[in-house]
XYZ file of C-alpha atoms in Angstrom:
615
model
C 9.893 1.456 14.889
C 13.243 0.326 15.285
C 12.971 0.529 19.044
C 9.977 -1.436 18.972
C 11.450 -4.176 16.406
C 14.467 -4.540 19.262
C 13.432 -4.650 22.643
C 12.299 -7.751 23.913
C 9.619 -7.858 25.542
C 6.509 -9.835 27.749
C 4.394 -8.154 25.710
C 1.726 -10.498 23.254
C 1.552 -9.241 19.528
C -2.097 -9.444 19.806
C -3.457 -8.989 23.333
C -4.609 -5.492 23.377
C -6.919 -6.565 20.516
C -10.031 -7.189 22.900
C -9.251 -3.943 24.946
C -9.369 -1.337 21.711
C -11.897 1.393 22.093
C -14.702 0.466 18.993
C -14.639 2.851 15.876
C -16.633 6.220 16.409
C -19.038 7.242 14.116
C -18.545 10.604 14.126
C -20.990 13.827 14.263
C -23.159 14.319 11.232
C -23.057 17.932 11.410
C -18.933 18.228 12.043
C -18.363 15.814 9.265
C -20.927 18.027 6.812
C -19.334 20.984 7.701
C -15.472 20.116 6.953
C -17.128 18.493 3.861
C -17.955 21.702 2.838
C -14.645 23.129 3.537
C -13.197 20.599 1.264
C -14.668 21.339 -1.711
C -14.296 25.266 -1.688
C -11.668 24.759 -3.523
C -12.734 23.494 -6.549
C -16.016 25.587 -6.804
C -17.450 29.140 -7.889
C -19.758 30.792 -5.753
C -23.173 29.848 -7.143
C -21.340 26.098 -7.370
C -20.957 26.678 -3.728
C -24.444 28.341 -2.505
C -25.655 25.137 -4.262
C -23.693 22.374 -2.444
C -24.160 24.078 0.755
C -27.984 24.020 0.494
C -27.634 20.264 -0.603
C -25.932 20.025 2.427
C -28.198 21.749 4.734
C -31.118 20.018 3.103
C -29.107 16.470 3.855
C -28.571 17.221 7.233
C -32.046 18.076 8.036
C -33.861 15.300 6.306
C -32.357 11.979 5.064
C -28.800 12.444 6.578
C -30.237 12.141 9.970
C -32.305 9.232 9.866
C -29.265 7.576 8.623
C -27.308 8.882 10.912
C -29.407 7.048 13.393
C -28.913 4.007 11.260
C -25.055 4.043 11.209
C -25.338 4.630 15.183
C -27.325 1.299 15.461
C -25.288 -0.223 13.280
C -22.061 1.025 15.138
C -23.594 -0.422 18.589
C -23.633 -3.856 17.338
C -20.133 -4.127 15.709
C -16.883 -2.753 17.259
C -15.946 -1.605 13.949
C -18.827 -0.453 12.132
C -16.953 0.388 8.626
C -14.847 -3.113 8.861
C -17.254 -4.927 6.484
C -18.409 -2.441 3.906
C -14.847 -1.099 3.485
C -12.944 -4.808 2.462
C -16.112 -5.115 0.169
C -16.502 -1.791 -1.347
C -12.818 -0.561 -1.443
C -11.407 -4.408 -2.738
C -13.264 -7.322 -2.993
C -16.418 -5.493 -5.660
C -13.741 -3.599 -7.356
C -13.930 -5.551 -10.633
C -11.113 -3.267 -12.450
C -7.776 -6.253 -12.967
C -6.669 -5.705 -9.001
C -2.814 -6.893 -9.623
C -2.066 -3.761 -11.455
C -4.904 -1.536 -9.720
C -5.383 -2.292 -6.235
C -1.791 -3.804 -5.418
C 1.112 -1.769 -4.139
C 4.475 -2.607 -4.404
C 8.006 -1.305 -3.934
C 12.249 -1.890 -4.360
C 14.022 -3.714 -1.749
C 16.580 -0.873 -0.145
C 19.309 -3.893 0.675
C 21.523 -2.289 -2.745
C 22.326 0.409 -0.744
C 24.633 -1.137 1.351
C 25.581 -4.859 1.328
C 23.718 -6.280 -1.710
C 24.266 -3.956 -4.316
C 23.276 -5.249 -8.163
C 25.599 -8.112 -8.908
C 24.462 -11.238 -11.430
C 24.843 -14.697 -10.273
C 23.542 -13.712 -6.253
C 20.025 -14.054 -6.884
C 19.484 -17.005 -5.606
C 21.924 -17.159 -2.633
C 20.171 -13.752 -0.974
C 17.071 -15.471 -1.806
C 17.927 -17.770 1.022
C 18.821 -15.482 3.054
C 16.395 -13.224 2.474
C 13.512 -16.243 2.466
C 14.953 -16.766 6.101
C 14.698 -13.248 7.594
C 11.083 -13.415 7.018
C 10.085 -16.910 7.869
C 12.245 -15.879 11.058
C 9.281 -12.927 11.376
C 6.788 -15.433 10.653
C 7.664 -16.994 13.319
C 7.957 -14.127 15.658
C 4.017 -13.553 14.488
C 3.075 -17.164 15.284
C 4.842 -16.828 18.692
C 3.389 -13.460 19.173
C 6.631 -12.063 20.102
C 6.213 -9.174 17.144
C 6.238 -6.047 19.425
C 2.834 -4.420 19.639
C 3.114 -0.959 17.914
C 2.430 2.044 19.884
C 2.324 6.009 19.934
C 3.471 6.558 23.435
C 2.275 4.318 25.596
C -1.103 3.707 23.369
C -1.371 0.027 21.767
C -2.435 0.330 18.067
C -4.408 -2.211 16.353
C -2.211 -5.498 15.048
C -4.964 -7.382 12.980
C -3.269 -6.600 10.046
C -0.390 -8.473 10.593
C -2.381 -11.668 11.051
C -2.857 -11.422 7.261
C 0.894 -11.142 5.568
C 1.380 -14.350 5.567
C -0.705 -17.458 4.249
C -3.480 -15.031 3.051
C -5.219 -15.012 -0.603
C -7.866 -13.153 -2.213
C -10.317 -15.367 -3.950
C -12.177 -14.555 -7.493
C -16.113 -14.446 -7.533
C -18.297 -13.364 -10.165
C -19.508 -9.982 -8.656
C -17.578 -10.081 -5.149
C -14.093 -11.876 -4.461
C -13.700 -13.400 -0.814
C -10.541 -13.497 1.418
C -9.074 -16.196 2.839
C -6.838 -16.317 5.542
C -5.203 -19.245 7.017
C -2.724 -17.893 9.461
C -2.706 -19.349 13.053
C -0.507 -18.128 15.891
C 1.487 -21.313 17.948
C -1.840 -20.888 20.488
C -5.076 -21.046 17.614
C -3.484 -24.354 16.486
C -1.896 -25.400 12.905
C -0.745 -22.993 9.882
C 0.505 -23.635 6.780
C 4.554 -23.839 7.018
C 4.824 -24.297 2.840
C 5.868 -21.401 -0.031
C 5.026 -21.426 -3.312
C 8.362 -20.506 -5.898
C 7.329 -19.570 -9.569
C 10.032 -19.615 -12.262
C 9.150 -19.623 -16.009
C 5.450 -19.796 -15.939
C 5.690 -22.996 -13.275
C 4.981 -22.934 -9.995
C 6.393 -24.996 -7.308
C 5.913 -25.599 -3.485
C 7.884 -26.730 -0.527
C 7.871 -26.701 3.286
C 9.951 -24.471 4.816
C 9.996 -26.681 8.289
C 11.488 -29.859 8.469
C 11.490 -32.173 11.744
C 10.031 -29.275 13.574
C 12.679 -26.650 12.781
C 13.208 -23.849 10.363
C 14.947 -24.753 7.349
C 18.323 -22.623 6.935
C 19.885 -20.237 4.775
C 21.757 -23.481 2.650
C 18.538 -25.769 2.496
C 16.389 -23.007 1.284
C 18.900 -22.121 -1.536
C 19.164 -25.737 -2.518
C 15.739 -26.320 -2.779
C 15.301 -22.868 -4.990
C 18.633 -24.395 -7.160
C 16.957 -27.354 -7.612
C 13.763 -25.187 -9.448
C 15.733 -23.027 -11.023
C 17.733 -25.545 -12.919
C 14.737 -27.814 -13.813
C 12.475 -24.438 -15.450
C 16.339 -23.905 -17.229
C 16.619 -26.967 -18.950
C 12.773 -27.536 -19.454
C 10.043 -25.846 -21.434
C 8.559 -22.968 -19.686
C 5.116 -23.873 -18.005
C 1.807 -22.337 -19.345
C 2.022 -19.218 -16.522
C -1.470 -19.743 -14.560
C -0.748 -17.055 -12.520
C -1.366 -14.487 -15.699
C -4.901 -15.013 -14.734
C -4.646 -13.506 -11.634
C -3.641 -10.252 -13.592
C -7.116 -10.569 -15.420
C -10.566 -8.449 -14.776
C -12.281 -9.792 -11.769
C -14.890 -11.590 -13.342
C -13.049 -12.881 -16.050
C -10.553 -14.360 -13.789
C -13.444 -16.160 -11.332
C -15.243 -18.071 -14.586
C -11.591 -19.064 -16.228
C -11.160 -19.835 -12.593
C -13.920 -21.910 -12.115
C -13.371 -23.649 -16.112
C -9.831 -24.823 -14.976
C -11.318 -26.656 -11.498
C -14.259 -28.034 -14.080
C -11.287 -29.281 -16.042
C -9.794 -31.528 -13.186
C -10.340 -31.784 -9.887
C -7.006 -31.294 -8.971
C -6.525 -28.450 -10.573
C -8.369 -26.474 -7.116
C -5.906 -28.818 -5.001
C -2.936 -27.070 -6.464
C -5.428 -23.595 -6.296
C -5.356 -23.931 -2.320
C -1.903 -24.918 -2.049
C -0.903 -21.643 -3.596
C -3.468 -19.921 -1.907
C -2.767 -21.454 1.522
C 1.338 -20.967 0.710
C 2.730 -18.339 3.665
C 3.891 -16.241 0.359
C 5.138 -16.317 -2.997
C 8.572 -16.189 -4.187
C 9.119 -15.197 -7.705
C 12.254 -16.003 -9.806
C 12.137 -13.399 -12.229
C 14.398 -13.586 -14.849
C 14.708 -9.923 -15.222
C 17.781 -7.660 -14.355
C 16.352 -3.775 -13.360
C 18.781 -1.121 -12.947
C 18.896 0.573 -9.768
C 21.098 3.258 -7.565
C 20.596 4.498 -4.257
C 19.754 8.127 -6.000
C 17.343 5.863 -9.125
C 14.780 3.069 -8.410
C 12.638 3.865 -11.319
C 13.173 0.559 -13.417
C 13.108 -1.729 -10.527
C 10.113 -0.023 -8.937
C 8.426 -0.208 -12.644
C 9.386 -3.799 -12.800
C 7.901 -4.597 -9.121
C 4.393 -3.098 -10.065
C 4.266 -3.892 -13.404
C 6.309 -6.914 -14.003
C 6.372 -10.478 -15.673
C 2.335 -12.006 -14.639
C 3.343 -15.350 -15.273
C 5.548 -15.180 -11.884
C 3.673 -13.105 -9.818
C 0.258 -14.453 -8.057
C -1.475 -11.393 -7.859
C -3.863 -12.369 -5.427
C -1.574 -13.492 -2.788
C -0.861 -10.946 0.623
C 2.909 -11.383 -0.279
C 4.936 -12.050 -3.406
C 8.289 -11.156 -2.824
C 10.138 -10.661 -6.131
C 13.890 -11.611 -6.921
C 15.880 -10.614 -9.917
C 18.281 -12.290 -11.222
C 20.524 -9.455 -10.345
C 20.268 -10.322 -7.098
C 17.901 -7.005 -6.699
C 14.237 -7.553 -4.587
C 11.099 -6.321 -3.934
C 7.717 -7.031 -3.171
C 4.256 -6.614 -4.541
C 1.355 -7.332 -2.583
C -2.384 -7.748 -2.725
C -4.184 -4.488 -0.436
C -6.817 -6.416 0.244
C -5.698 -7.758 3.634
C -3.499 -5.372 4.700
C -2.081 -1.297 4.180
C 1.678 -0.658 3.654
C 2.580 -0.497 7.199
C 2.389 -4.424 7.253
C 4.978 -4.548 4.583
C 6.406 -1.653 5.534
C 7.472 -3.483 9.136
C 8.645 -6.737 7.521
C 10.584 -5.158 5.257
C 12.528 -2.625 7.257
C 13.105 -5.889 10.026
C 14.319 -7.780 6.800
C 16.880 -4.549 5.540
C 18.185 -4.538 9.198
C 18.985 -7.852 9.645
C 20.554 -7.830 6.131
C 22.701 -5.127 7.404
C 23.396 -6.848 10.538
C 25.075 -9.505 9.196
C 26.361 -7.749 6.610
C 24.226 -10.064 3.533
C 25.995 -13.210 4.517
C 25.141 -16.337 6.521
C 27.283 -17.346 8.998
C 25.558 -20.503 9.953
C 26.150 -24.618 9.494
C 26.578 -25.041 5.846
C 24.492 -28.655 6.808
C 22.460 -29.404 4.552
C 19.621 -32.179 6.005
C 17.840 -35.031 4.022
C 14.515 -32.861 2.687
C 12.332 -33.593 0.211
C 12.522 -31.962 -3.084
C 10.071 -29.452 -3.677
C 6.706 -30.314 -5.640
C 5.476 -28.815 -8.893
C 2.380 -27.900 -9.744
C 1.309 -29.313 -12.821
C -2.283 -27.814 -13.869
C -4.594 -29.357 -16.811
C -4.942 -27.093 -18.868
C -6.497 -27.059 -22.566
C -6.991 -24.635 -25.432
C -9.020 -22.490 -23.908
C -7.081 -21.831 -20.528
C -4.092 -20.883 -22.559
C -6.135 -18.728 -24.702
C -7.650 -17.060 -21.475
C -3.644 -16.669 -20.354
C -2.647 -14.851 -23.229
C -5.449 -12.536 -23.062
C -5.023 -11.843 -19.794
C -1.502 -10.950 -20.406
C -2.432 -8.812 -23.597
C -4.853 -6.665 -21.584
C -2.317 -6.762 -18.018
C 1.049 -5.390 -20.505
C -1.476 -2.712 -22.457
C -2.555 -1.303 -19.122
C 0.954 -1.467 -17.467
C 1.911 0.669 -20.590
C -0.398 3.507 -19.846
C 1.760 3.707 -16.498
C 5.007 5.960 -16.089
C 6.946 5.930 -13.009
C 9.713 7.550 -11.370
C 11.529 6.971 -8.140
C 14.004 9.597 -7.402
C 15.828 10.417 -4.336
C 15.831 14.223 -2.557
C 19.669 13.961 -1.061
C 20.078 17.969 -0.079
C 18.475 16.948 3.541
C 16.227 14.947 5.588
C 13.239 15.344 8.271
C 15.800 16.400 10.731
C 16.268 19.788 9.275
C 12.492 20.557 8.982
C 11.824 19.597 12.000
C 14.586 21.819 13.430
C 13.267 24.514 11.502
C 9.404 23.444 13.558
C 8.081 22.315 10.362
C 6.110 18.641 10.563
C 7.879 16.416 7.407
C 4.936 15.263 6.038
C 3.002 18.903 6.033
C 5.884 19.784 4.572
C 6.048 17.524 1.332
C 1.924 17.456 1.025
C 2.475 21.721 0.870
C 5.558 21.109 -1.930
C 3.070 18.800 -3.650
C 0.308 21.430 -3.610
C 2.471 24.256 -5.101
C 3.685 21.936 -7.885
C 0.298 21.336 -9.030
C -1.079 24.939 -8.957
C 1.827 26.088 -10.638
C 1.607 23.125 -13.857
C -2.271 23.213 -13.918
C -2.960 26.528 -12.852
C -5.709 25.242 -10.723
C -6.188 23.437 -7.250
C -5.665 19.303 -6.946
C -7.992 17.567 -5.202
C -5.693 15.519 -3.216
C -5.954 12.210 -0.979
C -3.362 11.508 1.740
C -3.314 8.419 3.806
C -3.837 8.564 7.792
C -4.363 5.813 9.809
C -6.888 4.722 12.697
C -5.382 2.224 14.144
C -6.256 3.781 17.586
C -9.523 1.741 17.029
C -10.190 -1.948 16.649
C -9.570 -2.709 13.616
C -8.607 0.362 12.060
C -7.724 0.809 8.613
C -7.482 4.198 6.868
C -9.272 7.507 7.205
C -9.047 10.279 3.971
C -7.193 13.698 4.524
C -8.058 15.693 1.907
C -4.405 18.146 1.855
C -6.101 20.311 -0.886
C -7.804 22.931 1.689
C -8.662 26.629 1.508
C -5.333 27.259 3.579
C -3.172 25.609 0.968
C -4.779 27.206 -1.754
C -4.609 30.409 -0.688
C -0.644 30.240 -0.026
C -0.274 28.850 -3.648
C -2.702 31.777 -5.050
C -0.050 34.034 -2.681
C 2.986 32.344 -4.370
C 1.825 32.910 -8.022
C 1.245 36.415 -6.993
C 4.388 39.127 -7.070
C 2.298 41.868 -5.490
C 2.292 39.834 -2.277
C 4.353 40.664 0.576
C 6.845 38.188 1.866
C 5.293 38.586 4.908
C 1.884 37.625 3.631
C 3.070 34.546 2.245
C 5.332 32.842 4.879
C 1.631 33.810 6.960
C -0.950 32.118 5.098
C 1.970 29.153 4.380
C 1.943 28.677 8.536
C -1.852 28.945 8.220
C -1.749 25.444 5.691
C 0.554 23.987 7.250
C -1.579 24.276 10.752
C -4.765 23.591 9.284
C -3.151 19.765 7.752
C -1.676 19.325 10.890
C -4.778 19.531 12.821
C -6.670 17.441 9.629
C -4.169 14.424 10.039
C -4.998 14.759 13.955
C -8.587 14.580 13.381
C -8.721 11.898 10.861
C -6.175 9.637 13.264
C -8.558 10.070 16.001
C -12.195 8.781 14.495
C -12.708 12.149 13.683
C -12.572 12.070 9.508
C -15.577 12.604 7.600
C -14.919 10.528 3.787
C -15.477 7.424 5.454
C -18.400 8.631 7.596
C -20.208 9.976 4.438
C -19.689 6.870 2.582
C -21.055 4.684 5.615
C -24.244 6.870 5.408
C -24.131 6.863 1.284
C -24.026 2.502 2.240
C -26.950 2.606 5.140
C -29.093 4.270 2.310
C -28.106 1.293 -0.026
C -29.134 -1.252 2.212
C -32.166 0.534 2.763
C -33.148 0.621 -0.623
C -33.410 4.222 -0.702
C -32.504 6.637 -3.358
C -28.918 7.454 -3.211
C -29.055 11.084 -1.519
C -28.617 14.210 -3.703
C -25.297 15.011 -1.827
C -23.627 12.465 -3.561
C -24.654 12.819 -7.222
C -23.825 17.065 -6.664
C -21.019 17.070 -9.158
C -18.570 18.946 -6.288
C -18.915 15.888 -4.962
C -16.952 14.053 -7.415
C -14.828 16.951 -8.261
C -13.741 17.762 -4.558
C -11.833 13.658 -4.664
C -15.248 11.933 -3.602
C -16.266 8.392 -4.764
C -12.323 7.707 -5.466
C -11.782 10.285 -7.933
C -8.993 11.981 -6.111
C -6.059 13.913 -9.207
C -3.179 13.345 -6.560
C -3.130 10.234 -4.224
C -0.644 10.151 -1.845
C 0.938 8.618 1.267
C 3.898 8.973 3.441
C 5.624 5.185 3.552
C 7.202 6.880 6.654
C 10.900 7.796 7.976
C 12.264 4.419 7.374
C 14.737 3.127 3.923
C 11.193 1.408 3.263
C 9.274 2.873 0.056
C 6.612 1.429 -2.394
C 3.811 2.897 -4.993
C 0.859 2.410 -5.733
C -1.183 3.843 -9.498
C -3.033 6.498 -8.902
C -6.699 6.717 -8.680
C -7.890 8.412 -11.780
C -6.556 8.080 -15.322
C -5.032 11.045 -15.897
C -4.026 11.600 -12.052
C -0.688 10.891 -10.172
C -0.181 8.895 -7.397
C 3.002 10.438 -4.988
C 4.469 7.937 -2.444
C 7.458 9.079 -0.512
C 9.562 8.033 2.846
C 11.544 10.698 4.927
C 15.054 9.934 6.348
C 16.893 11.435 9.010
C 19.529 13.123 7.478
C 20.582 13.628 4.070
C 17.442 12.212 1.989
C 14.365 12.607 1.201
C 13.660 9.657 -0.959
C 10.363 10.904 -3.237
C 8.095 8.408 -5.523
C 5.573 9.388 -8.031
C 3.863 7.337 -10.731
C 1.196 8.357 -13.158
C -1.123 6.820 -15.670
C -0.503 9.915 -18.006
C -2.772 11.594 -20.726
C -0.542 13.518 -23.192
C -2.270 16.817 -21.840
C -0.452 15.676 -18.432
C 2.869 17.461 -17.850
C 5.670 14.986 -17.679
C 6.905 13.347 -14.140
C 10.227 14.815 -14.243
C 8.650 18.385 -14.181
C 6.146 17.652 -11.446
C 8.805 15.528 -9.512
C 11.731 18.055 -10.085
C 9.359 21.275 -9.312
C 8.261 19.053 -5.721
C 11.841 18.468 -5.019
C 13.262 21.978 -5.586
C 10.261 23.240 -3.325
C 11.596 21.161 -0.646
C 14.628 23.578 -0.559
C 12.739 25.545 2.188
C 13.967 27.326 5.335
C 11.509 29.125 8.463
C 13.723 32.155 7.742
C 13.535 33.127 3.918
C 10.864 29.967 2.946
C 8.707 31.925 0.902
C 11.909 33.563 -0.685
C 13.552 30.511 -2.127
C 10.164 29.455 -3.272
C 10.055 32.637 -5.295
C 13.176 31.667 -6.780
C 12.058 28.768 -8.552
């Protein structure tokens, strides 16, 4: 990525889009098959005999007539899963998305040239603000370099929705809006939204055709600050974004019924290229500890946060950032990009501007004001009261791994990510005593508008090298084998799953066709290994590598009483780990999981299985 964030080049953001090989749908009877692999792990043998003749039955009867289906369906649209997966993944999810659905993560810049210092927050707001309207730009001029493994183009859709992008409430299904338009499609918004204090302001970040600077930004952001200092604090709107889905659309709808200009100011926040939130707060952080700022990111202040929007990126007022963003539009590697361009231009310049301290004639930004009566700021407070219970069910830790990076494992021929997904495996066999049905992120991006595909890390392989591990009769020799068998059989899952060749999100297309068909939902997916084995969303550990960049982020996990674990991989010293739970008090604690995960990184090709032993 950095190579591709550098070079110029000729290249257009977005003009491989139209030559992107369409999304296979892959075949029924591969996909069945490594869906039976998956969930030998979590079953006995009758369990098993019993699933597999669901299976078989499936695959002979009702699983091929909608495989059929899916293959019509897949001839018509280039990306046959596009649709259902932005409704059934985000917009019908009904569960309060802000804490749920978002993800969100620490700014990385305190590690070199902004470290935590009061009274900065809103002079590297400016400059901050300006490093990504400068990448907005590069977007709008499709100068963004296209990403690529090798020489193959991946899909850039995404990006078309970080900026001026909002998700929309609706009674049983929200709707996205997106009003980003490169230099060529014709106008785009060019105004943010600020919210300080439970107010929310807007201004336009262009004025007589140029970017406002560094010193123009900051005095427009002065000029809110002071006002929400010295005034009352505003009623905090935004709260209702935090609120269940349906609850937000009708208080939604009662605050437009209200006044009419109350949905005027709506689509100006919802039309604003992102949100910048002055949050009063002041997280600790170190390099080696972003726990309270990461908890603060995801779980923060509602009244400054729209949780709807694509972007919000946070300040503190110790001059600390970070970002939390609706998934919705986009997955990580959107923010993931901006951010590490953002970190490396901070470091460029080391956090200063060196610019014309000019400041032009601009118009002072514009508040907000909504109508609001008794019964929106009842609706506010409740939506608070249910966001700050929910956030309190949540425990999260961000620690960093500092004994070495990817550059050792992959010196010792051992893939970085296998290797963490393995540690994470091990952790939770040896606290639980049983396997964890585990999700892992891979991407198909290959494909026109690729998304995601499901590896499920939690495989026979793995298993049986944890079983191995717990066992002191087992040779050393035994184990280091069947730990090369798991880490070969991920490697080839990721592969697969990167490639169109997955199986969770070809089951769930066919578990969709018979929806639309009005046909009873097939016996496959009410067998309770179904559910057990991750399916439907019910996946214990859910996990992604944010890659080898100082980028990170979280997200909660799926389940209740599961764990999400989302980590980045450095080059050298670090290996920057991040795990947050909504906890049970039958769960072990983070630290244990964490600190077991991170000693079982201390591994070597020579004696790995022997300084496992050790633990």
């Amino acid at each position: 990525m950095e190579n591709q964030l550098a070079k110029s080049t000729e290249e257009r953001t977005f003009q491989y889009q139209d030559s992107l090989p369409s999304l296979p749908v892959p075949s029924l009877e591969e996909s069945l098959k490594k869906y039976l692999e998956s969930v030998k792990p979590f079953a006995n043998e009758e369990e098993y005999k019993k699933t597999e003749a669901i299976v078989q039955k499936f695959q002979n009867g009702i699983g091929e007539k909608l495989q059929q289906k899916l293959l019509e369906r897949a001839k018509e649209k280039r990306n046959w899963l596009e649709d259902w997966w932005l409704n059934v993944a985000y917009l019908d999810v009904r569960i309060p998305s802000q804490l749920h659905v978002n993800f969100g993560g620490p700014a990385s810049h305190i590690e070199h040239y902004w470290p935590p210092k009061e009274g900065t927050q809103l002079e590297r707001g400016s400059i901050s603000l300006w490093h990504i309207l400068n990448y907005w730009q590069l977007l709008r001029k499709e100068k963004l370099p296209v990403h690529k493994v090798g020489n193959t183009p991946l899909d850039m859709n995404q990006f078309r929705m970080l900026f001026a992008t909002c998700k929309v409430p609706g009674i049983t299904r929200d709707s996205l809006i997106n009003y980003f338009r490169t230099e060529s499609e014709g106008h785009c918004p060019s105004h943010i939204a600020v919210m300080c204090r439970g107010r929310v302001f807007v201004f336009d970040v262009m004025h007589e055709g140029c970017l406002m600077t560094p010193p123009e930004i900051l005095r427009q952001l002065t000029y809110i600050q002071q006002k929400c200092r010295r005034e009352p604090d505003g009623p905090g709107v935004a709260a209702l974004t935090s609120e269940e889905r349906t609850r937000w659309a009708k208080a939604r709808e009662y605050l437009i019924s209200l006044n009419p200009e109350n949905l005027t100011m709506l689509e100006k926040i919802q039309s604003s290229l992102l949100v910048f939130c002055l949050d009063d707060g002041s997280p600790r952080v170190t390099p080696e500890d972003y726990s309270q700022v990461a908890t603060k990111v995801l779980t923060g202040d509602p009244t400054v946060r729209w949780g709807d929007k694509s972007y919000n990126l946070i300040s503190f007022s110790n001059g600390v950032f970070g970002c939390n963003c609706d998934h919705a539009p986009y997955d990580a590697m959107v923010i993931v990009s901006i951010s590490y361009y953002v970190d490396q231009k901070i470091f460029e310049s080391e956090g200063r501007w060196t610019g014309s301290d000019e400041v032009r004639d601009i118009p002072l930004p514009e508040e907000l004001v909504f109508t609001v009566d008794e019964k929106v700021l009842n609706d506010i407070n409740q939506a608070k009261a249910q966001y700050f219970k929910q956030a309190s069910d949540l425990q999260l830790l961000v620690y960093a791994f500092t004994s070495f990076g990817k550059k050792l494992t992959k010196k010792k021929k051992l893939h970085p990510d296998t290797f963490v997904q393995l540690a994470l495996q091990l952790a939770y066999y040896r606290l639980h005593g049983r396997p964890g049905c585990c999700y892992e992120t891979a991407m198909t991006r290959y494909f026109y508008h690729g998304r995601t595909e499901t590896v499920r890390s939690c495989t026979v392989e793995a298993v049986r090298w944890c079983q191995s591990m717990q066992d002191p009769s087992t040779s050393l020799f035994e184990q280091q084998h069947r730990m090369l068998e798991a880490f070969a059989k991920h490697n080839k899952m990721m592969k697969d799953c990167s490639t169109g060749k997955g199986f969770d999100r070809h089951l769930l297309g066919l578990s969709l066709i018979a929806k639309e068909e009005c046909l009873p939902v097939p016996e496959l997916f009410t067998d309770p290994l179904f559910s057990r084995s991750g399916g439907g969303g019910n996946f214990v550990l859910s996990t992604s590598l944010i890659g080898y960049l100082r980028v990170q982020g979280v997200v909660v996990p799926m389940v209740h009483n599961g764990y999400g674990f989302f980590y980045h991989i450095r080059d050298d010293r670090s290996l920057q780990q991040v795990l947050c739970g909504l906890l049970a008090s039958t769960c072990p604690s983070l630290e244990t999981i964490l600190y077991t995960a991170a000693l079982m990184a201390k591994w070597n090709s020579t004696h790995i299985v022997l300084l496992l032993r050790t633990l």
